[in-house]
Each structure stands twice: as C-alpha cells, then as structure tokens.
Amino acid sequence: MKIILSRKGFDTTSGGCPSPILPDGTLLSLPIPDEEDLKYSDLQYNGFSYDRILTGLNPGAVYSGCHLDPDIREGVRIVPVDNWRPAFGQTGSALGILRNAEVTVGDLFLFFGIFRQTEYDKNGVLRFACEKGAVHMIHSYLQIGEILDTPEKIKKCSWHPHADFERYRSDRNALYLASEKLSLCPSLPGCGVLSYREDRVLTMEGKTPATWREYEFLMPDHIIGNRKNSAKCGGLYYQGQWQELVLKPDKEAEEWAVKLLRKR
C-alpha cells in the first residue's frame, strides 16, 4: 500500500485564512473558492451555512462559488444529490504525480490542510481564537476503491466538479472513489472525516505550520520522486504549494495511519 499526503482546503492563498477547528473539535475543511455553480451558501455544518461561518472567520472577504473536493462529508449539501458517493478528483500536473507513482486501488489518501482553533464571541459569532496559532493537520482520509478515468465513467458522478468536461480535459482528469472498508482496519469505513487530536497535527511544535515533525517515513528517502528537506534548525519542510506527496510502501507509515484514523 502507498500512502499519499494530499493538501486540500483553505489556506492563505486559496481562501485567505485557515480552516476552522470548531469548539467541539470538528475539523471543518473549507473547500477552496472557484467559479463554479456550487456556492458556500449551498453547504452546511450542524445547521450553519458555510457562508455564515466564513462571515465570522474572515470578515470583509467575499466568497461565492467553491470547489467541493474531496467530497466525503455526508450531508454537507443543504439540498442532497442523488446517487452520491464519497469521491476525490484530480487533474493536471498533480494527477501526473499520482500516475507516475502508480497510485492505484487500495492506496490511501490522507488529506491535510491548515487549521486554527476557533471560539464563539459574546454574540455567538465564530471567530479564530487569538492565542492559538495555525497548524497543518490530517483532517480526513480516503482509501481508493475504484478509479474513474474516462468521460463515460466520470459523467456517472454528475454531482462532482470533475464531471464538468468543459473545465477538465478528459485525458488529464480522474475520480478516486472510496472503498467500502479500510483494509488496514476493517472496522473503519473506507473514507471519513476526523476531529482534532494532537497526534493528527503534522506541524512541529514551535515552528511555522508547514514545518513538520520528523517522522522517518516522511523524509525524502521515503518519498516517491525528487524531494528535498528545506527545513532549517530541525523539522521537515517541503518547499512550494505542492498538492500530492506519495510515500513509498512502509510498514511504519501504515501503523501510523491506523493510529491516526482509529477513534480512541
């Protein structure tokens, strides 16, 4: 099995702020802005629309369309779609990285992004907590159960943004559908969203969010492709706004993933 660390959700360039760690510990990964038909006002968590949540987190910012991908949080749409299945789409050079690494059925995506703790102010508005900084965190996962890589197959998932072939070239477009169960731990579903827990934080204590803890299986020798650790004074830092980091098959990495995904 190959494990892929996949960067998804808001950041300072796509969205303008971190995604929120809600007061109940929920990691609410916010889909990046994009000129698509799906709006933040079409999405909700626990009765609150995403546009209302964003009004408190990033006052003054204007948000409209969004790219809901990965789409794995059941019930996130205010108006449900028919035949929904958890799925993740990829295209362009990032898809090329996955294909070159021969990512296939049975491999496991660990989705991470930048998050910050939140709290409610005296008016009940969700705000970022001033005393808490941002960190990179694992927020969800998907084990590949099926890969759709032709227009005929992808169009069956008409609700997914990658089914829009005017935007995504058919030869550089793929959908990864979740397996029914997680093979490493069959008591868990093949995909899911996670809550805050310290061991799911990638960021090294005292460092900027993109400088990670020094897990041996995340170091350059254990990565498929040409990667260099650019961290100074400790930690692990892969420079740039990359999306996909494919780990070589590694027993220790698999054990780490199981611990991350299991509930305590």
PDB file of C-alpha atoms in Angstrom:
ATOM      1  CA  MET A   1       0.000   0.000   0.000  1.00  0.00           C
ATOM      2  CA  LYS A   2       1.139   3.538  -0.820  1.00  0.00           C
ATOM      3  CA  ILE A   3       0.045   6.425   1.408  1.00  0.00           C
ATOM      4  CA  ILE A   4      -0.471   9.828  -0.192  1.00  0.00           C
ATOM      5  CA  LEU A   5      -0.460  13.060   1.816  1.00  0.00           C
ATOM      6  CA  SER A   6      -2.777  15.325  -0.153  1.00  0.00           C
ATOM      7  CA  ARG A   7      -3.118  19.067   0.603  1.00  0.00           C
ATOM      8  CA  LYS A   8      -6.749  20.162   0.490  1.00  0.00           C
ATOM      9  CA  GLY A   9      -8.867  23.030   1.814  1.00  0.00           C
ATOM     10  CA  PHE A  10      -8.402  26.711   2.637  1.00  0.00           C
ATOM     11  CA  ASP A  11      -5.019  28.359   3.081  1.00  0.00           C
ATOM     12  CA  THR A  12      -3.680  31.909   2.931  1.00  0.00           C
ATOM     13  CA  THR A  13      -3.666  31.971  -0.897  1.00  0.00           C
ATOM     14  CA  SER A  14      -6.799  29.906  -1.614  1.00  0.00           C
ATOM     15  CA  GLY A  15      -9.464  31.287   0.700  1.00  0.00           C
ATOM     16  CA  GLY A  16      -7.402  33.750   2.690  1.00  0.00           C
ATOM     17  CA  CYS A  17      -7.477  32.038   6.096  1.00  0.00           C
ATOM     18  CA  PRO A  18      -7.121  28.623   7.748  1.00  0.00           C
ATOM     19  CA  SER A  19      -9.980  26.172   8.016  1.00  0.00           C
ATOM     20  CA  PRO A  20     -11.553  26.139  11.478  1.00  0.00           C
ATOM     21  CA  ILE A  21     -11.092  23.729  14.344  1.00  0.00           C
ATOM     22  CA  LEU A  22     -14.600  24.142  15.747  1.00  0.00           C
ATOM     23  CA  PRO A  23     -15.113  24.428  19.524  1.00  0.00           C
ATOM     24  CA  ASP A  24     -16.417  20.829  19.572  1.00  0.00           C
ATOM     25  CA  GLY A  25     -13.196  19.593  17.927  1.00  0.00           C
ATOM     26  CA  THR A  26     -14.601  19.190  14.404  1.00  0.00           C
ATOM     27  CA  LEU A  27     -12.038  19.788  11.649  1.00  0.00           C
ATOM     28  CA  LEU A  28     -14.184  21.626   9.110  1.00  0.00           C
ATOM     29  CA  SER A  29     -12.067  21.689   5.966  1.00  0.00           C
ATOM     30  CA  LEU A  30     -13.407  24.543   3.816  1.00  0.00           C
ATOM     31  CA  PRO A  31     -13.465  23.935   0.038  1.00  0.00           C
ATOM     32  CA  ILE A  32     -11.364  26.414  -1.933  1.00  0.00           C
ATOM     33  CA  PRO A  33     -13.034  29.271  -3.837  1.00  0.00           C
ATOM     34  CA  ASP A  34     -13.666  28.671  -7.526  1.00  0.00           C
ATOM     35  CA  GLU A  35     -16.031  29.992 -10.172  1.00  0.00           C
ATOM     36  CA  GLU A  36     -18.422  27.065 -10.018  1.00  0.00           C
ATOM     37  CA  ASP A  37     -22.170  26.716  -9.642  1.00  0.00           C
ATOM     38  CA  LEU A  38     -21.919  25.306  -6.117  1.00  0.00           C
ATOM     39  CA  LYS A  39     -21.938  28.137  -3.554  1.00  0.00           C
ATOM     40  CA  TYR A  40     -20.824  28.318   0.063  1.00  0.00           C
ATOM     41  CA  SER A  41     -24.452  29.093   0.856  1.00  0.00           C
ATOM     42  CA  ASP A  42     -25.321  25.633  -0.543  1.00  0.00           C
ATOM     43  CA  LEU A  43     -23.229  23.892   2.133  1.00  0.00           C
ATOM     44  CA  GLN A  44     -23.845  23.490   5.848  1.00  0.00           C
ATOM     45  CA  TYR A  45     -22.492  22.027   9.032  1.00  0.00           C
ATOM     46  CA  ASN A  46     -24.711  21.416  12.050  1.00  0.00           C
ATOM     47  CA  GLY A  47     -27.357  23.822  10.769  1.00  0.00           C
ATOM     48  CA  PHE A  48     -24.973  26.688   9.902  1.00  0.00           C
ATOM     49  CA  SER A  49     -24.296  27.526   6.256  1.00  0.00           C
ATOM     50  CA  TYR A  50     -20.670  27.808   5.192  1.00  0.00           C
ATOM     51  CA  ASP A  51     -21.104  31.419   4.088  1.00  0.00           C
ATOM     52  CA  ARG A  52     -22.329  32.313   7.590  1.00  0.00           C
ATOM     53  CA  ILE A  53     -19.321  30.544   9.122  1.00  0.00           C
ATOM     54  CA  LEU A  54     -16.967  32.427   6.789  1.00  0.00           C
ATOM     55  CA  THR A  55     -18.519  35.794   7.658  1.00  0.00           C
ATOM     56  CA  GLY A  56     -17.157  35.459  11.190  1.00  0.00           C
ATOM     57  CA  LEU A  57     -13.811  33.873  10.303  1.00  0.00           C
ATOM     58  CA  ASN A  58     -12.778  36.270   7.556  1.00  0.00           C
ATOM     59  CA  PRO A  59     -14.858  39.477   7.841  1.00  0.00           C
ATOM     60  CA  GLY A  60     -14.907  41.597   4.694  1.00  0.00           C
ATOM     61  CA  ALA A  61     -13.955  38.777   2.336  1.00  0.00           C
ATOM     62  CA  VAL A  62     -16.388  37.991  -0.481  1.00  0.00           C
ATOM     63  CA  TYR A  63     -16.988  34.334  -1.304  1.00  0.00           C
ATOM     64  CA  SER A  64     -19.228  32.838  -3.962  1.00  0.00           C
ATOM     65  CA  GLY A  65     -18.549  29.598  -5.842  1.00  0.00           C
ATOM     66  CA  CYS A  66     -16.480  26.798  -4.362  1.00  0.00           C
ATOM     67  CA  HIS A  67     -14.743  23.564  -5.397  1.00  0.00           C
ATOM     68  CA  LEU A  68     -16.070  20.830  -3.106  1.00  0.00           C
ATOM     69  CA  ASP A  69     -13.280  18.282  -3.468  1.00  0.00           C
ATOM     70  CA  PRO A  70     -12.665  15.903  -1.803  1.00  0.00           C
ATOM     71  CA  ASP A  71     -16.392  15.435  -1.333  1.00  0.00           C
ATOM     72  CA  ILE A  72     -16.529  12.968   1.552  1.00  0.00           C
ATOM     73  CA  ARG A  73     -18.553  14.659   4.322  1.00  0.00           C
ATOM     74  CA  GLU A  74     -22.006  13.115   4.113  1.00  0.00           C
ATOM     75  CA  GLY A  75     -24.880  15.590   4.419  1.00  0.00           C
ATOM     76  CA  VAL A  76     -22.806  18.687   3.696  1.00  0.00           C
ATOM     77  CA  ARG A  77     -25.129  19.846   0.903  1.00  0.00           C
ATOM     78  CA  ILE A  78     -28.289  21.606   2.034  1.00  0.00           C
ATOM     79  CA  VAL A  79     -30.038  20.053  -0.974  1.00  0.00           C
ATOM     80  CA  PRO A  80     -28.844  16.436  -1.291  1.00  0.00           C
ATOM     81  CA  VAL A  81     -27.846  14.956  -4.658  1.00  0.00           C
ATOM     82  CA  ASP A  82     -28.937  11.579  -5.991  1.00  0.00           C
ATOM     83  CA  ASN A  83     -26.522   8.625  -6.016  1.00  0.00           C
ATOM     84  CA  TRP A  84     -23.868  10.481  -4.029  1.00  0.00           C
ATOM     85  CA  ARG A  85     -20.636   8.603  -3.307  1.00  0.00           C
ATOM     86  CA  PRO A  86     -17.519   9.823  -1.472  1.00  0.00           C
ATOM     87  CA  ALA A  87     -15.021  10.892  -4.135  1.00  0.00           C
ATOM     88  CA  PHE A  88     -11.863  12.869  -4.782  1.00  0.00           C
ATOM     89  CA  GLY A  89     -10.921  14.334  -8.169  1.00  0.00           C
ATOM     90  CA  GLN A  90      -7.514  15.261  -9.513  1.00  0.00           C
ATOM     91  CA  THR A  91      -6.245  16.763 -12.748  1.00  0.00           C
ATOM     92  CA  GLY A  92      -3.214  18.338 -14.435  1.00  0.00           C
ATOM     93  CA  SER A  93       0.313  18.003 -13.081  1.00  0.00           C
ATOM     94  CA  ALA A  94      -0.893  16.760  -9.683  1.00  0.00           C
ATOM     95  CA  LEU A  95      -2.668  13.882 -11.412  1.00  0.00           C
ATOM     96  CA  GLY A  96       0.557  13.234 -13.309  1.00  0.00           C
ATOM     97  CA  ILE A  97       2.389  12.805  -9.984  1.00  0.00           C
ATOM     98  CA  LEU A  98      -0.172  10.215  -8.867  1.00  0.00           C
ATOM     99  CA  ARG A  99       0.001   8.346 -12.164  1.00  0.00           C
ATOM    100  CA  ASN A 100       3.796   8.393 -12.295  1.00  0.00           C
ATOM    101  CA  ALA A 101       3.862   6.957  -8.766  1.00  0.00           C
ATOM    102  CA  GLU A 102       1.412   4.257  -9.906  1.00  0.00           C
ATOM    103  CA  VAL A 103      -1.164   5.179  -7.279  1.00  0.00           C
ATOM    104  CA  THR A 104      -3.936   2.607  -7.621  1.00  0.00           C
ATOM    105  CA  VAL A 105      -6.850   0.801  -5.970  1.00  0.00           C
ATOM    106  CA  GLY A 106      -6.042   0.037  -2.328  1.00  0.00           C
ATOM    107  CA  ASP A 107      -3.779   3.051  -1.799  1.00  0.00           C
ATOM    108  CA  LEU A 108      -4.696   5.557   0.906  1.00  0.00           C
ATOM    109  CA  PHE A 109      -5.096   9.339   0.726  1.00  0.00           C
ATOM    110  CA  LEU A 110      -4.537  11.254   3.968  1.00  0.00           C
ATOM    111  CA  PHE A 111      -5.906  14.745   3.359  1.00  0.00           C
ATOM    112  CA  PHE A 112      -4.272  17.575   5.297  1.00  0.00           C
ATOM    113  CA  GLY A 113      -4.623  21.332   5.442  1.00  0.00           C
ATOM    114  CA  ILE A 114      -4.014  24.386   7.575  1.00  0.00           C
ATOM    115  CA  PHE A 115      -6.286  24.788  10.612  1.00  0.00           C
ATOM    116  CA  ARG A 116      -6.732  27.128  13.561  1.00  0.00           C
ATOM    117  CA  GLN A 117      -8.731  26.857  16.763  1.00  0.00           C
ATOM    118  CA  THR A 118     -11.978  28.840  16.956  1.00  0.00           C
ATOM    119  CA  GLU A 119     -14.360  30.071  19.642  1.00  0.00           C
ATOM    120  CA  TYR A 120     -17.699  31.860  19.809  1.00  0.00           C
ATOM    121  CA  ASP A 121     -17.686  35.535  20.768  1.00  0.00           C
ATOM    122  CA  LYS A 122     -20.293  37.118  23.062  1.00  0.00           C
ATOM    123  CA  ASN A 123     -22.654  37.500  20.080  1.00  0.00           C
ATOM    124  CA  GLY A 124     -22.395  33.846  19.113  1.00  0.00           C
ATOM    125  CA  VAL A 125     -20.219  34.544  16.076  1.00  0.00           C
ATOM    126  CA  LEU A 126     -17.467  32.038  15.290  1.00  0.00           C
ATOM    127  CA  ARG A 127     -14.010  33.648  15.443  1.00  0.00           C
ATOM    128  CA  PHE A 128     -10.432  32.446  15.412  1.00  0.00           C
ATOM    129  CA  ALA A 129      -9.007  32.191  18.931  1.00  0.00           C
ATOM    130  CA  CYS A 130      -6.345  34.890  19.305  1.00  0.00           C
ATOM    131  CA  GLU A 131      -3.994  32.835  21.476  1.00  0.00           C
ATOM    132  CA  LYS A 132      -3.930  29.838  19.118  1.00  0.00           C
ATOM    133  CA  GLY A 133      -1.745  29.686  16.002  1.00  0.00           C
ATOM    134  CA  ALA A 134      -2.332  27.777  12.782  1.00  0.00           C
ATOM    135  CA  VAL A 135      -1.080  24.228  12.173  1.00  0.00           C
ATOM    136  CA  HIS A 136      -1.100  21.628   9.419  1.00  0.00           C
ATOM    137  CA  MET A 137      -3.391  18.715  10.326  1.00  0.00           C
ATOM    138  CA  ILE A 138      -4.651  15.453   8.872  1.00  0.00           C
ATOM    139  CA  HIS A 139      -8.401  16.145   8.536  1.00  0.00           C
ATOM    140  CA  SER A 140      -9.810  13.237   6.514  1.00  0.00           C
ATOM    141  CA  TYR A 141      -8.932  10.135   4.527  1.00  0.00           C
ATOM    142  CA  LEU A 142      -9.989   8.020   1.549  1.00  0.00           C
ATOM    143  CA  GLN A 143      -8.829   4.570   0.543  1.00  0.00           C
ATOM    144  CA  ILE A 144      -9.188   4.065  -3.199  1.00  0.00           C
ATOM    145  CA  GLY A 145     -11.847   1.525  -4.112  1.00  0.00           C
ATOM    146  CA  GLU A 146     -12.283   2.487  -7.761  1.00  0.00           C
ATOM    147  CA  ILE A 147     -10.637   4.883 -10.235  1.00  0.00           C
ATOM    148  CA  LEU A 148     -12.730   6.580 -12.929  1.00  0.00           C
ATOM    149  CA  ASP A 149     -10.533   7.973 -15.701  1.00  0.00           C
ATOM    150  CA  THR A 150     -12.706   8.244 -18.826  1.00  0.00           C
ATOM    151  CA  PRO A 151     -15.540  10.693 -19.571  1.00  0.00           C
ATOM    152  CA  GLU A 152     -18.008   7.812 -19.833  1.00  0.00           C
ATOM    153  CA  LYS A 153     -17.214   6.673 -16.295  1.00  0.00           C
ATOM    154  CA  ILE A 154     -16.785  10.107 -14.676  1.00  0.00           C
ATOM    155  CA  LYS A 155     -20.076  11.514 -16.011  1.00  0.00           C
ATOM    156  CA  LYS A 156     -21.915   8.993 -13.831  1.00  0.00           C
ATOM    157  CA  CYS A 157     -20.826  11.182 -10.882  1.00  0.00           C
ATOM    158  CA  SER A 158     -22.533  14.229 -12.382  1.00  0.00           C
ATOM    159  CA  TRP A 159     -22.671  15.995  -8.984  1.00  0.00           C
ATOM    160  CA  HIS A 160     -18.848  16.109  -8.720  1.00  0.00           C
ATOM    161  CA  PRO A 161     -16.983  19.169 -10.123  1.00  0.00           C
ATOM    162  CA  HIS A 162     -14.614  16.967 -12.136  1.00  0.00           C
ATOM    163  CA  ALA A 163     -17.589  15.775 -14.192  1.00  0.00           C
ATOM    164  CA  ASP A 164     -17.565  19.211 -15.884  1.00  0.00           C
ATOM    165  CA  PHE A 165     -15.617  18.382 -19.055  1.00  0.00           C
ATOM    166  CA  GLU A 166     -15.605  21.989 -20.265  1.00  0.00           C
ATOM    167  CA  ARG A 167     -13.220  22.694 -17.388  1.00  0.00           C
ATOM    168  CA  TYR A 168     -11.307  19.429 -17.086  1.00  0.00           C
ATOM    169  CA  ARG A 169      -9.682  17.785 -20.077  1.00  0.00           C
ATOM    170  CA  SER A 170     -10.770  14.192 -20.392  1.00  0.00           C
ATOM    171  CA  ASP A 171      -7.210  12.846 -20.752  1.00  0.00           C
ATOM    172  CA  ARG A 172      -5.957  14.641 -17.611  1.00  0.00           C
ATOM    173  CA  ASN A 173      -8.834  14.008 -15.255  1.00  0.00           C
ATOM    174  CA  ALA A 174      -9.656  11.263 -12.773  1.00  0.00           C
ATOM    175  CA  LEU A 175     -12.024  10.496  -9.910  1.00  0.00           C
ATOM    176  CA  TYR A 176     -11.000   8.320  -6.972  1.00  0.00           C
ATOM    177  CA  LEU A 177     -13.961   6.635  -5.269  1.00  0.00           C
ATOM    178  CA  ALA A 178     -13.758   5.321  -1.715  1.00  0.00           C
ATOM    179  CA  SER A 179     -13.559   1.665  -0.803  1.00  0.00           C
ATOM    180  CA  GLU A 180     -16.308   0.251   1.401  1.00  0.00           C
ATOM    181  CA  LYS A 181     -13.951  -0.598   4.298  1.00  0.00           C
ATOM    182  CA  LEU A 182     -10.428   0.436   5.305  1.00  0.00           C
ATOM    183  CA  SER A 183      -8.295  -2.621   4.588  1.00  0.00           C
ATOM    184  CA  LEU A 184      -5.787  -1.761   7.337  1.00  0.00           C
ATOM    185  CA  CYS A 185      -8.619  -1.682   9.872  1.00  0.00           C
ATOM    186  CA  PRO A 186     -11.849  -3.248   8.512  1.00  0.00           C
ATOM    187  CA  SER A 187     -13.905  -1.875  11.407  1.00  0.00           C
ATOM    188  CA  LEU A 188     -13.482   1.583   9.825  1.00  0.00           C
ATOM    189  CA  PRO A 189     -15.186   2.804   6.630  1.00  0.00           C
ATOM    190  CA  GLY A 190     -13.085   3.365   3.515  1.00  0.00           C
ATOM    191  CA  CYS A 191     -13.233   7.144   3.970  1.00  0.00           C
ATOM    192  CA  GLY A 192     -14.069   9.593   6.726  1.00  0.00           C
ATOM    193  CA  VAL A 193     -13.603  12.983   8.320  1.00  0.00           C
ATOM    194  CA  LEU A 194     -11.630  13.404  11.535  1.00  0.00           C
ATOM    195  CA  SER A 195     -11.777  15.570  14.646  1.00  0.00           C
ATOM    196  CA  TYR A 196      -8.990  17.402  16.434  1.00  0.00           C
ATOM    197  CA  ARG A 197      -6.442  15.252  18.192  1.00  0.00           C
ATOM    198  CA  GLU A 198      -2.846  16.131  18.977  1.00  0.00           C
ATOM    199  CA  ASP A 199      -1.356  13.176  17.088  1.00  0.00           C
ATOM    200  CA  ARG A 200      -3.117  14.357  13.912  1.00  0.00           C
ATOM    201  CA  VAL A 201      -1.100  17.593  13.969  1.00  0.00           C
ATOM    202  CA  LEU A 202       1.755  17.486  11.450  1.00  0.00           C
ATOM    203  CA  THR A 203       3.355  20.790  12.480  1.00  0.00           C
ATOM    204  CA  MET A 204       6.425  20.621  14.705  1.00  0.00           C
ATOM    205  CA  GLU A 205       5.898  22.444  17.984  1.00  0.00           C
ATOM    206  CA  GLY A 206       7.237  25.989  17.896  1.00  0.00           C
ATOM    207  CA  LYS A 207       7.553  26.049  14.090  1.00  0.00           C
ATOM    208  CA  THR A 208       5.542  27.581  11.252  1.00  0.00           C
ATOM    209  CA  PRO A 209       2.662  25.387  10.011  1.00  0.00           C
ATOM    210  CA  ALA A 210       4.486  23.882   7.018  1.00  0.00           C
ATOM    211  CA  THR A 211       7.433  22.652   9.115  1.00  0.00           C
ATOM    212  CA  TRP A 212       6.501  19.157  10.203  1.00  0.00           C
ATOM    213  CA  ARG A 213       7.557  16.669  12.817  1.00  0.00           C
ATOM    214  CA  GLU A 214      10.441  14.469  11.703  1.00  0.00           C
ATOM    215  CA  TYR A 215       8.736  11.143  11.059  1.00  0.00           C
ATOM    216  CA  GLU A 216      11.295   8.900   9.357  1.00  0.00           C
ATOM    217  CA  PHE A 217       8.770   7.637   6.786  1.00  0.00           C
ATOM    218  CA  LEU A 218       8.051  11.225   5.663  1.00  0.00           C
ATOM    219  CA  MET A 219      11.695  12.074   4.997  1.00  0.00           C
ATOM    220  CA  PRO A 220      12.940  12.486   1.378  1.00  0.00           C
ATOM    221  CA  ASP A 221      14.421   8.970   1.100  1.00  0.00           C
ATOM    222  CA  HIS A 222      10.952   7.539   1.700  1.00  0.00           C
ATOM    223  CA  ILE A 223       9.141   9.728  -0.857  1.00  0.00           C
ATOM    224  CA  ILE A 224       8.498   8.756  -4.477  1.00  0.00           C
ATOM    225  CA  GLY A 225      10.074  11.453  -6.655  1.00  0.00           C
ATOM    226  CA  ASN A 226      12.693  14.133  -6.138  1.00  0.00           C
ATOM    227  CA  ARG A 227      12.142  15.888  -2.811  1.00  0.00           C
ATOM    228  CA  LYS A 228      14.474  17.888  -0.602  1.00  0.00           C
ATOM    229  CA  ASN A 229      14.075  18.775   3.061  1.00  0.00           C
ATOM    230  CA  SER A 230      14.409  22.571   3.158  1.00  0.00           C
ATOM    231  CA  ALA A 231      13.837  22.920   6.909  1.00  0.00           C
ATOM    232  CA  LYS A 232      16.365  24.880   8.926  1.00  0.00           C
ATOM    233  CA  CYS A 233      17.072  24.135  12.594  1.00  0.00           C
ATOM    234  CA  GLY A 234      15.042  20.929  12.739  1.00  0.00           C
ATOM    235  CA  GLY A 235      11.804  19.609  11.325  1.00  0.00           C
ATOM    236  CA  LEU A 236      10.725  18.686   7.815  1.00  0.00           C
ATOM    237  CA  TYR A 237       9.769  21.225   5.160  1.00  0.00           C
ATOM    238  CA  TYR A 238       8.947  20.518   1.517  1.00  0.00           C
ATOM    239  CA  GLN A 239       9.052  23.841  -0.262  1.00  0.00           C
ATOM    240  CA  GLY A 240       6.278  25.083  -2.539  1.00  0.00           C
ATOM    241  CA  GLN A 241       2.495  24.829  -2.886  1.00  0.00           C
ATOM    242  CA  TRP A 242       2.515  21.180  -3.892  1.00  0.00           C
ATOM    243  CA  GLN A 243      -0.613  19.019  -3.617  1.00  0.00           C
ATOM    244  CA  GLU A 244       0.444  15.357  -3.578  1.00  0.00           C
ATOM    245  CA  LEU A 245       3.229  13.646  -1.608  1.00  0.00           C
ATOM    246  CA  VAL A 246       3.415   9.890  -2.294  1.00  0.00           C
ATOM    247  CA  LEU A 247       5.173   7.729   0.286  1.00  0.00           C
ATOM    248  CA  LYS A 248       6.948   4.535  -0.624  1.00  0.00           C
ATOM    249  CA  PRO A 249       5.259   1.444   0.870  1.00  0.00           C
ATOM    250  CA  ASP A 250       6.324   1.331   4.522  1.00  0.00           C
ATOM    251  CA  LYS A 251       5.038  -0.743   7.446  1.00  0.00           C
ATOM    252  CA  GLU A 252       5.726   2.005   9.990  1.00  0.00           C
ATOM    253  CA  ALA A 253       3.764   4.518   7.890  1.00  0.00           C
ATOM    254  CA  GLU A 254       0.818   2.114   7.741  1.00  0.00           C
ATOM    255  CA  GLU A 255       0.849   1.673  11.518  1.00  0.00           C
ATOM    256  CA  TRP A 256       0.974   5.454  11.935  1.00  0.00           C
ATOM    257  CA  ALA A 257      -2.020   5.854   9.610  1.00  0.00           C
ATOM    258  CA  VAL A 258      -4.091   3.288  11.522  1.00  0.00           C
ATOM    259  CA  LYS A 259      -3.405   5.094  14.819  1.00  0.00           C
ATOM    260  CA  LEU A 260      -4.432   8.426  13.233  1.00  0.00           C
ATOM    261  CA  LEU A 261      -7.705   7.071  11.874  1.00  0.00           C
ATOM    262  CA  ARG A 262      -8.835   4.985  14.827  1.00  0.00           C
ATOM    263  CA  LYS A 263     -11.066   6.563  17.421  1.00  0.00           C
ATOM    264  CA  ARG A 264      -9.749   6.447  20.984  1.00  0.00           C
TER     265      ARG A 264
END
